[in-house]
PDB file of C-alpha atoms in Angstrom:
ATOM      1  CA  MET A   1       0.000   0.000   0.000  1.00 71.00           C
ATOM      2  CA  LEU A   2       2.844   2.419   0.776  1.00 79.00           C
ATOM      3  CA  ASN A   3       5.821   0.548  -0.648  1.00 83.00           C
ATOM      4  CA  ARG A   4       6.824   3.057  -3.294  1.00 87.00           C
ATOM      5  CA  LYS A   5       8.968   6.063  -2.493  1.00 93.00           C
ATOM      6  CA  VAL A   6       9.189   7.758  -5.925  1.00 93.00           C
ATOM      7  CA  PRO A   7       6.573   8.573  -8.570  1.00 94.00           C
ATOM      8  CA  CYS A   8       6.473   5.962 -11.315  1.00 90.00           C
ATOM      9  CA  GLY A   9       7.898   6.916 -14.711  1.00 90.00           C
ATOM     10  CA  THR A  10       4.493   7.632 -16.217  1.00 91.00           C
ATOM     11  CA  CYS A  11       2.898   9.218 -13.140  1.00 94.00           C
ATOM     12  CA  PRO A  12       0.279  11.700 -14.364  1.00 94.00           C
ATOM     13  CA  PHE A  13       1.405  14.163 -11.676  1.00 96.00           C
ATOM     14  CA  ARG A  14       4.900  14.456 -13.196  1.00 95.00           C
ATOM     15  CA  THR A  15       5.770  17.760 -14.827  1.00 94.00           C
ATOM     16  CA  THR A  16       8.510  16.062 -16.790  1.00 83.00           C
ATOM     17  CA  GLN A  17       8.281  14.151 -20.033  1.00 79.00           C
ATOM     18  CA  GLY A  18       6.761  10.733 -19.596  1.00 82.00           C
ATOM     19  CA  GLY A  19       3.944  11.824 -17.304  1.00 87.00           C
ATOM     20  CA  LEU A  20       0.559  10.717 -18.606  1.00 87.00           C
ATOM     21  CA  ARG A  21      -1.532  13.513 -20.122  1.00 90.00           C
ATOM     22  CA  GLY A  22      -4.922  13.823 -21.730  1.00 90.00           C
ATOM     23  CA  LEU A  23      -7.281  12.880 -18.907  1.00 91.00           C
ATOM     24  CA  GLY A  24      -9.319  15.934 -19.732  1.00 93.00           C
ATOM     25  CA  THR A  25     -10.130  18.877 -17.528  1.00 94.00           C
ATOM     26  CA  ALA A  26     -13.319  17.449 -16.016  1.00 95.00           C
ATOM     27  CA  ARG A  27     -11.743  14.154 -14.933  1.00 94.00           C
ATOM     28  CA  ALA A  28      -8.604  15.882 -13.639  1.00 96.00           C
ATOM     29  CA  GLU A  29     -10.762  18.272 -11.589  1.00 97.00           C
ATOM     30  CA  GLU A  30     -12.649  15.292 -10.105  1.00 97.00           C
ATOM     31  CA  ILE A  31      -9.380  13.636  -9.089  1.00 96.00           C
ATOM     32  CA  ALA A  32      -7.942  16.845  -7.625  1.00 97.00           C
ATOM     33  CA  GLU A  33     -11.116  17.583  -5.658  1.00 97.00           C
ATOM     34  CA  SER A  34     -11.246  14.049  -4.252  1.00 97.00           C
ATOM     35  CA  LEU A  35      -7.620  14.236  -3.149  1.00 97.00           C
ATOM     36  CA  LEU A  36      -8.209  17.599  -1.476  1.00 97.00           C
ATOM     37  CA  ARG A  37     -11.210  16.058   0.327  1.00 96.00           C
ATOM     38  CA  GLY A  38      -8.792  13.505   1.797  1.00 95.00           C
ATOM     39  CA  GLU A  39      -9.582  10.538  -0.417  1.00 96.00           C
ATOM     40  CA  SER A  40      -6.954   8.052  -1.576  1.00 92.00           C
ATOM     41  CA  PHE A  41      -5.566   7.619  -5.076  1.00 92.00           C
ATOM     42  CA  THR A  42      -4.094   4.354  -6.312  1.00 89.00           C
ATOM     43  CA  CYS A  43      -1.030   4.365  -8.543  1.00 90.00           C
ATOM     44  CA  HIS A  44      -2.283   3.823 -12.099  1.00 86.00           C
ATOM     45  CA  SER A  45       0.408   1.154 -12.562  1.00 83.00           C
ATOM     46  CA  ASP A  46      -1.349  -0.971  -9.936  1.00 74.00           C
ATOM     47  CA  LEU A  47      -4.945  -0.724 -11.157  1.00 78.00           C
ATOM     48  CA  GLY A  48      -5.049  -4.329 -12.390  1.00 77.00           C
ATOM     49  CA  LYS A  49      -3.573  -5.776  -9.207  1.00 77.00           C
ATOM     50  CA  ARG A  50      -5.304  -7.298  -6.214  1.00 81.00           C
ATOM     51  CA  GLU A  51      -6.393  -4.722  -3.650  1.00 77.00           C
ATOM     52  CA  ARG A  52      -3.734  -5.701  -1.116  1.00 75.00           C
ATOM     53  CA  ASN A  53      -1.013  -5.206  -3.743  1.00 77.00           C
ATOM     54  CA  LYS A  54      -2.056  -1.714  -4.790  1.00 82.00           C
ATOM     55  CA  ASN A  55       0.115   1.230  -3.802  1.00 87.00           C
ATOM     56  CA  GLN A  56      -0.853   4.823  -3.236  1.00 92.00           C
ATOM     57  CA  CYS A  57       0.246   7.275  -5.926  1.00 95.00           C
ATOM     58  CA  VAL A  58       3.479   8.894  -4.773  1.00 96.00           C
ATOM     59  CA  GLY A  59       3.006  11.832  -7.150  1.00 97.00           C
ATOM     60  CA  ALA A  60      -0.345  12.656  -5.588  1.00 97.00           C
ATOM     61  CA  MET A  61       1.091  12.315  -2.077  1.00 97.00           C
ATOM     62  CA  LEU A  62       3.948  14.654  -2.952  1.00 98.00           C
ATOM     63  CA  ILE A  63       1.584  17.355  -4.224  1.00 98.00           C
ATOM     64  CA  LEU A  64      -0.581  16.961  -1.120  1.00 98.00           C
ATOM     65  CA  ASP A  65       2.545  17.317   1.003  1.00 97.00           C
ATOM     66  CA  LYS A  66       3.585  20.457  -0.881  1.00 97.00           C
ATOM     67  CA  LEU A  67       0.132  21.888  -0.134  1.00 97.00           C
ATOM     68  CA  GLN A  68       0.364  20.711   3.485  1.00 97.00           C
ATOM     69  CA  GLN A  69      -2.919  18.838   3.003  1.00 97.00           C
ATOM     70  CA  PRO A  70      -2.197  15.140   3.557  1.00 96.00           C
ATOM     71  CA  ASN A  71      -5.052  12.823   2.692  1.00 95.00           C
ATOM     72  CA  GLN A  72      -6.542  10.373   5.157  1.00 95.00           C
ATOM     73  CA  ILE A  73      -4.227   7.476   4.265  1.00 93.00           C
ATOM     74  CA  MET A  74      -1.157   9.697   4.649  1.00 95.00           C
ATOM     75  CA  GLN A  75      -2.340  10.923   8.048  1.00 96.00           C
ATOM     76  CA  VAL A  76      -3.094   7.460   9.412  1.00 95.00           C
ATOM     77  CA  ALA A  77       0.066   5.898   7.962  1.00 94.00           C
ATOM     78  CA  THR A  78       2.185   8.693   9.439  1.00 95.00           C
ATOM     79  CA  ARG A  79       0.647   8.215  12.884  1.00 96.00           C
ATOM     80  CA  LEU A  80       1.255   4.455  12.697  1.00 95.00           C
ATOM     81  CA  ASN A  81       4.869   4.976  11.528  1.00 94.00           C
ATOM     82  CA  MET A  82       4.078   3.271   8.226  1.00 92.00           C
ATOM     83  CA  LEU A  83       4.972   6.381   6.238  1.00 93.00           C
ATOM     84  CA  LYS A  84       7.559   9.098   6.586  1.00 94.00           C
ATOM     85  CA  VAL A  85       6.618  11.714   4.041  1.00 93.00           C
ATOM     86  CA  ALA A  86      10.172  13.071   4.182  1.00 94.00           C
ATOM     87  CA  ASP A  87      11.348   9.737   2.719  1.00 95.00           C
ATOM     88  CA  LEU A  88       9.297  10.242  -0.438  1.00 96.00           C
ATOM     89  CA  GLN A  89      11.464  11.368  -3.339  1.00 96.00           C
ATOM     90  CA  GLY A  90      10.706  13.270  -6.507  1.00 95.00           C
ATOM     91  CA  ARG A  91       9.243  16.550  -5.279  1.00 95.00           C
ATOM     92  CA  GLU A  92      11.065  18.312  -8.093  1.00 96.00           C
ATOM     93  CA  VAL A  93       9.350  16.230 -10.801  1.00 95.00           C
ATOM     94  CA  VAL A  94       5.714  16.715  -9.743  1.00 97.00           C
ATOM     95  CA  PHE A  95       3.474  19.752  -9.956  1.00 97.00           C
ATOM     96  CA  ASP A  96       3.380  22.201  -7.044  1.00 97.00           C
ATOM     97  CA  ASN A  97      -0.421  22.397  -7.044  1.00 97.00           C
ATOM     98  CA  PHE A  98      -3.479  20.787  -8.563  1.00 97.00           C
ATOM     99  CA  GLU A  99      -4.517  23.842 -10.586  1.00 96.00           C
ATOM    100  CA  ASP A 100      -1.445  23.582 -12.797  1.00 95.00           C
ATOM    101  CA  TRP A 101      -1.846  19.810 -12.985  1.00 96.00           C
ATOM    102  CA  VAL A 102      -5.476  20.116 -14.135  1.00 96.00           C
ATOM    103  CA  LYS A 103      -4.406  22.531 -16.890  1.00 94.00           C
ATOM    104  CA  SER A 104      -1.790  20.031 -18.050  1.00 93.00           C
ATOM    105  CA  GLN A 105      -4.461  17.344 -18.412  1.00 93.00           C
ATOM    106  CA  ALA A 106      -6.665  19.238 -20.875  1.00 86.00           C
ATOM    107  CA  GLU A 107      -7.372  17.220 -23.964  1.00 67.00           C
ATOM    108  CA  PHE A 108      -6.897  18.726 -27.386  1.00 52.00           C
ATOM    109  CA  GLY A 109     -10.054  20.496 -28.482  1.00 47.00           C
ATOM    110  CA  GLU A 110     -11.450  21.148 -24.990  1.00 50.00           C
TER     111      GLU A 110
END
């Protein structure tokens, strides 16, 4: 659940080349709003895996940390010493906020 420490190579929250784009503004806004409400977000690389083998998206956790708004899983895992946010790496390769991320996800023609 919290085994990864860096965003995957195609993490949609990456600002760098390789980050997935094209979700569309509406879907990106839904994701951003849910994260800001404290909901979890599974790494897209793990979507086909069994529930117990799915990891949280490190890119999303890094943005939440930058905004000082950890989601519920981050808060609980930190309290239980299952997560040290300072150990997460890749802050420099993810967006600083969800507004800029949503803009990056606009599909052509929107």
